[in-house]
Amino acid sequence: MSAYPSSEQLLDLFNWASPAMLVTDAEGLVVLANKAATELLAGHAAPGSKLAEALGVEGYAALLAAGKPVENLPATFANPHFTSGYANVGFGRVDGATYGFWALRPVTTHPTPSPRAGEGTSTATAWIGQVDQANAAYSPAGADAVPFIQAYYDTCPVAIHLIEEDGTVAHANWKDIAIVGATEKPESYVGHHIRHIYADQEVVEDFLGRWGEDAPIIDFRADFLNKGERVPVVIFSTAKVEDDKLKNTRCFVFPDSDPERARDKVKALDLNF
């Protein structure tokens, strides 16, 4: 098993992820941003932008000096429909230089999967619609970005896993392995079916059916299992589908900033908000 997904998978993961992914240099200036970042931050995702300042994240110099991963920093965004959310950031090195690796998730009014329609412009459905819409101004990251995406995979404190068509965990980063309690034995998780880490089986069974349809799961609150204990998480997941066949998922899992909030339901008219 390779330590990383393939370069092709990493580029697909970065370019078309549902959360915003960015890399900043030691000065906090943007050097790399994905499509979701351009939708969430507009011009603030451009190379050379001061990211922490744009997000309203204070004390960036102290965060950099500490060099430790930080989760669920309250953040503000330039997008008029998704004005707030959270930032996770970790720090690492590429070719001897220090970089910040950021994952941003917007707060939505209704998650997906949800049967609700016409709920406005700030739903999870509306968010993924923005991410997926064509934008000629966005230039996807190319092969020269792979070392940065590998460092992102190793450093950013967001759980990342790629699931194959049969539900097997093909790849998982350090945070994903930790969140399910498999740090000491990653092989007990990677290479096995994803259903084993979900506390509520009806949720994962519904998800498995959606992945083959390229249906997104966005801003959805669920519980993972870590050695039998529930871990509240927020899921941002899309699927790479070619010729009506699932190649792999692009799953990002954040520790829930509001762990006491009721878990979301699939195929339910009442989401219990």
Coordinates of C-alpha atoms in Angstrom, one line a residue:
M1 CA 0.0 0.0 0.0
S2 CA 1.4 3.4 -1.0
A3 CA 1.7 6.1 1.7
Y4 CA -0.2 8.4 -0.6
P5 CA -3.0 8.1 -3.2
S6 CA -1.6 8.3 -6.8
S7 CA -0.7 11.7 -8.2
E8 CA -3.8 11.6 -10.3
Q9 CA -5.9 10.9 -7.3
L10 CA -4.2 13.7 -5.2
L11 CA -4.8 16.2 -8.0
D12 CA -8.4 15.2 -8.3
L13 CA -8.8 15.3 -4.6
F14 CA -7.4 18.8 -4.3
N15 CA -8.9 20.4 -7.4
W16 CA -12.5 19.2 -7.0
A17 CA -12.8 18.9 -3.2
S18 CA -16.0 20.2 -1.5
P19 CA -14.1 22.0 1.3
A20 CA -11.8 24.9 0.4
M21 CA -8.1 23.8 0.5
L22 CA -5.3 26.3 0.5
V23 CA -1.5 26.4 1.0
T24 CA 0.2 29.5 2.4
D25 CA 3.8 30.4 2.8
A26 CA 5.6 31.3 6.0
E27 CA 4.3 34.9 5.6
G28 CA 0.8 33.6 5.4
L29 CA 0.4 34.4 1.7
V30 CA -1.6 32.1 -0.5
V31 CA 0.5 30.0 -2.9
L32 CA -2.1 27.3 -3.9
A33 CA -5.9 27.2 -3.7
N34 CA -8.5 24.8 -5.1
K35 CA -11.8 25.5 -6.9
A36 CA -13.8 25.5 -3.7
A37 CA -11.5 28.2 -2.2
T38 CA -12.0 30.5 -5.2
E39 CA -15.8 30.2 -4.7
L40 CA -15.6 30.7 -0.9
L41 CA -13.1 33.5 -0.8
A42 CA -13.3 35.2 -4.2
G43 CA -10.1 37.3 -4.7
H44 CA -8.8 36.4 -1.3
A45 CA -7.8 33.0 -2.7
A46 CA -5.5 34.6 -5.3
P47 CA -1.8 34.0 -5.0
G48 CA -0.2 36.5 -2.6
S49 CA -3.4 37.1 -0.6
K50 CA -3.1 37.3 3.2
L51 CA -5.3 34.4 4.1
A52 CA -5.6 34.6 7.9
E53 CA -6.4 38.3 7.6
A54 CA -9.1 37.6 5.1
L55 CA -10.6 34.9 7.3
G56 CA -10.6 37.1 10.4
V57 CA -8.3 34.6 12.1
E58 CA -6.2 36.4 14.7
G59 CA -2.8 35.5 16.1
Y60 CA -1.5 33.8 13.0
A61 CA 2.1 34.5 13.9
A62 CA 1.6 32.7 17.2
L63 CA -0.1 29.8 15.4
L64 CA 2.9 29.6 13.0
A65 CA 5.4 29.8 15.9
A66 CA 3.7 27.0 17.8
G67 CA 3.6 24.9 14.6
K68 CA 0.7 22.7 15.9
P69 CA -2.4 21.7 14.1
V70 CA -5.5 23.8 15.0
E71 CA -9.1 22.9 14.4
N72 CA -12.4 24.7 14.2
L73 CA -11.2 28.3 14.2
P74 CA -14.2 30.6 13.5
A75 CA -13.8 32.2 10.1
T76 CA -15.5 34.7 7.8
F77 CA -15.7 34.3 4.1
A78 CA -16.2 36.6 1.1
N79 CA -19.0 34.5 -0.4
P80 CA -22.3 36.4 0.1
H81 CA -24.3 33.2 0.6
F82 CA -21.7 31.5 2.8
T83 CA -20.3 34.2 5.1
S84 CA -19.1 32.1 8.0
G85 CA -17.7 28.7 8.9
Y86 CA -14.5 27.2 10.3
A87 CA -10.8 26.9 9.4
N88 CA -8.4 24.0 10.2
V89 CA -4.7 24.6 9.7
G90 CA -1.5 22.6 10.1
F91 CA 2.1 23.5 9.4
G92 CA 4.8 21.5 7.6
R93 CA 7.7 21.8 5.2
V94 CA 8.2 21.3 1.5
D95 CA 11.7 21.5 0.1
G96 CA 13.0 23.0 3.3
A97 CA 10.4 25.8 3.5
T98 CA 7.6 26.2 6.0
Y99 CA 4.0 26.3 4.7
G100 CA 0.5 26.4 6.2
F101 CA -2.1 23.9 5.1
W102 CA -5.7 25.0 5.4
A103 CA -9.1 23.4 5.2
L104 CA -12.2 25.6 5.3
R105 CA -15.8 24.5 5.6
P106 CA -18.8 26.8 5.2
V107 CA -21.8 26.7 7.5
T108 CA -25.0 25.8 5.6
T109 CA -28.7 26.1 6.5
H110 CA -29.5 22.5 5.4
P111 CA -27.1 19.6 4.8
T112 CA -27.2 17.1 2.1
P113 CA -28.5 14.5 1.7
S114 CA -31.8 16.3 2.4
P115 CA -35.1 16.0 0.5
R116 CA -35.8 19.7 0.9
A117 CA -35.8 21.9 -2.2
G118 CA -36.1 25.6 -2.7
E119 CA -34.7 26.5 0.7
G120 CA -32.6 29.3 -0.6
T121 CA -29.0 30.0 -1.6
S122 CA -27.2 29.0 1.6
T123 CA -27.9 25.2 1.6
A124 CA -25.4 22.5 1.2
T125 CA -26.9 21.8 -2.2
A126 CA -26.3 25.4 -3.2
W127 CA -22.7 25.2 -2.0
I128 CA -21.8 22.1 -4.0
G129 CA -23.6 23.7 -6.9
Q130 CA -21.1 26.6 -6.7
V131 CA -18.1 24.3 -6.4
D132 CA -19.2 22.2 -9.4
Q133 CA -20.1 25.1 -11.7
A134 CA -17.8 25.8 -14.5
N135 CA -15.3 28.7 -14.0
A136 CA -12.9 29.4 -16.8
A137 CA -10.9 31.6 -14.4
Y138 CA -9.9 28.6 -12.3
S139 CA -6.8 26.8 -13.4
P140 CA -6.6 23.3 -11.9
A141 CA -3.4 22.5 -10.0
G142 CA -0.9 20.4 -12.0
A143 CA 1.9 18.0 -11.4
D144 CA 4.1 20.6 -9.8
A145 CA 1.5 20.9 -7.0
V146 CA 1.8 17.2 -6.0
P147 CA 4.5 17.7 -3.3
F148 CA 2.3 20.4 -1.7
I149 CA -0.8 18.1 -1.8
Q150 CA 1.2 15.3 -0.3
A151 CA 2.3 17.6 2.5
Y152 CA -1.3 18.8 2.9
Y153 CA -2.3 15.1 3.2
D154 CA 0.3 14.6 5.9
T155 CA -0.2 17.9 7.8
C156 CA -3.6 19.5 7.6
P157 CA -5.8 18.5 10.5
V158 CA -8.8 17.3 8.4
A159 CA -9.5 13.6 8.1
I160 CA -9.2 12.5 4.4
H161 CA -10.1 9.1 3.0
L162 CA -10.7 7.7 -0.4
I163 CA -13.3 4.9 -0.7
E164 CA -13.5 2.4 -3.6
E165 CA -16.7 1.2 -5.3
D166 CA -17.1 -1.7 -3.0
G167 CA -16.9 0.5 0.1
T168 CA -13.3 -0.4 1.0
V169 CA -11.1 2.3 2.5
A170 CA -8.3 2.6 -0.1
H171 CA -6.4 5.5 1.4
A172 CA -6.6 7.4 4.7
N173 CA -4.4 10.2 6.0
W174 CA -3.0 10.4 9.6
K175 CA -6.0 12.4 10.9
D176 CA -8.5 10.0 9.5
I177 CA -6.7 7.1 11.0
A178 CA -6.5 8.9 14.4
I179 CA -10.2 9.9 14.4
V180 CA -11.2 6.2 14.2
G181 CA -8.6 5.1 16.8
A182 CA -6.4 3.1 14.4
T183 CA -3.1 5.0 14.8
E184 CA -1.4 2.1 16.3
K185 CA -2.7 -0.4 13.7
P186 CA -3.7 1.5 10.5
E187 CA -4.1 -1.8 8.7
S188 CA -7.1 -2.5 11.0
Y189 CA -8.9 0.3 9.2
V190 CA -7.3 0.9 5.8
G191 CA -8.2 -1.9 3.5
H192 CA -11.5 -2.7 5.3
H193 CA -15.1 -1.6 4.6
I194 CA -16.1 1.9 5.7
R195 CA -19.3 0.7 7.4
H196 CA -17.3 -0.4 10.4
I197 CA -16.5 3.1 11.5
Y198 CA -20.0 4.5 11.5
A199 CA -22.1 4.4 14.7
D200 CA -25.4 4.4 12.8
Q201 CA -25.5 1.8 10.1
E202 CA -28.6 3.3 8.3
V203 CA -26.4 6.4 7.6
V204 CA -23.5 4.6 6.0
E205 CA -25.8 2.3 4.0
D206 CA -27.6 5.4 2.6
F207 CA -24.2 6.9 1.8
L208 CA -23.0 3.8 0.0
G209 CA -26.0 4.1 -2.3
R210 CA -25.3 7.7 -3.0
W211 CA -21.7 7.4 -3.9
G212 CA -22.4 5.3 -7.0
E213 CA -24.8 8.1 -8.2
D214 CA -22.2 10.8 -7.7
A215 CA -24.5 12.3 -5.0
P216 CA -22.7 14.7 -2.6
I217 CA -22.8 14.5 1.2
I218 CA -22.1 18.0 2.4
D219 CA -22.1 19.6 5.9
F220 CA -23.6 16.4 7.3
R221 CA -23.4 15.6 11.0
A222 CA -22.8 12.0 11.9
D223 CA -20.9 9.9 14.4
F224 CA -17.8 7.8 13.8
L225 CA -16.7 5.1 16.2
N226 CA -13.3 5.2 18.0
K227 CA -12.9 2.0 20.1
G228 CA -16.6 1.9 20.7
E229 CA -17.0 5.5 21.6
R230 CA -19.0 7.9 19.4
V231 CA -17.0 10.8 17.8
P232 CA -19.2 13.6 16.4
V233 CA -18.0 14.6 12.9
V234 CA -19.1 16.8 10.0
I235 CA -18.7 15.2 6.6
F236 CA -18.0 16.8 3.2
S237 CA -17.9 14.1 0.5
T238 CA -18.2 13.9 -3.2
A239 CA -17.4 11.1 -5.7
K240 CA -15.3 10.8 -8.8
V241 CA -17.4 8.9 -11.3
E242 CA -16.3 8.0 -14.8
D243 CA -18.5 6.2 -17.4
D244 CA -21.2 5.8 -14.7
K245 CA -18.7 3.9 -12.5
L246 CA -17.4 5.1 -9.1
K247 CA -13.6 5.5 -9.2
N248 CA -13.3 6.7 -5.6
T249 CA -14.8 9.1 -3.1
R250 CA -13.3 12.4 -1.9
C251 CA -14.2 12.4 1.7
F252 CA -13.2 15.1 4.2
V253 CA -14.2 14.7 7.8
F254 CA -14.0 17.5 10.4
P255 CA -14.3 17.1 14.2
D256 CA -17.7 18.7 15.0
S257 CA -17.5 22.3 16.3
D258 CA -20.9 21.7 17.9
P259 CA -20.8 18.1 19.1
E260 CA -23.9 18.4 21.2
R261 CA -26.0 19.2 18.2
A262 CA -28.4 16.5 17.0
R263 CA -27.1 14.2 14.3
D264 CA -28.5 14.7 10.9
K265 CA -30.8 12.2 9.4
V266 CA -30.9 10.6 5.9
K267 CA -34.2 10.5 3.9
A268 CA -36.0 12.4 6.7
L269 CA -38.4 15.3 6.3
D270 CA -37.5 16.5 9.8
L271 CA -33.8 17.2 10.2
N272 CA -34.4 18.1 13.9
F273 CA -32.7 21.4 13.8

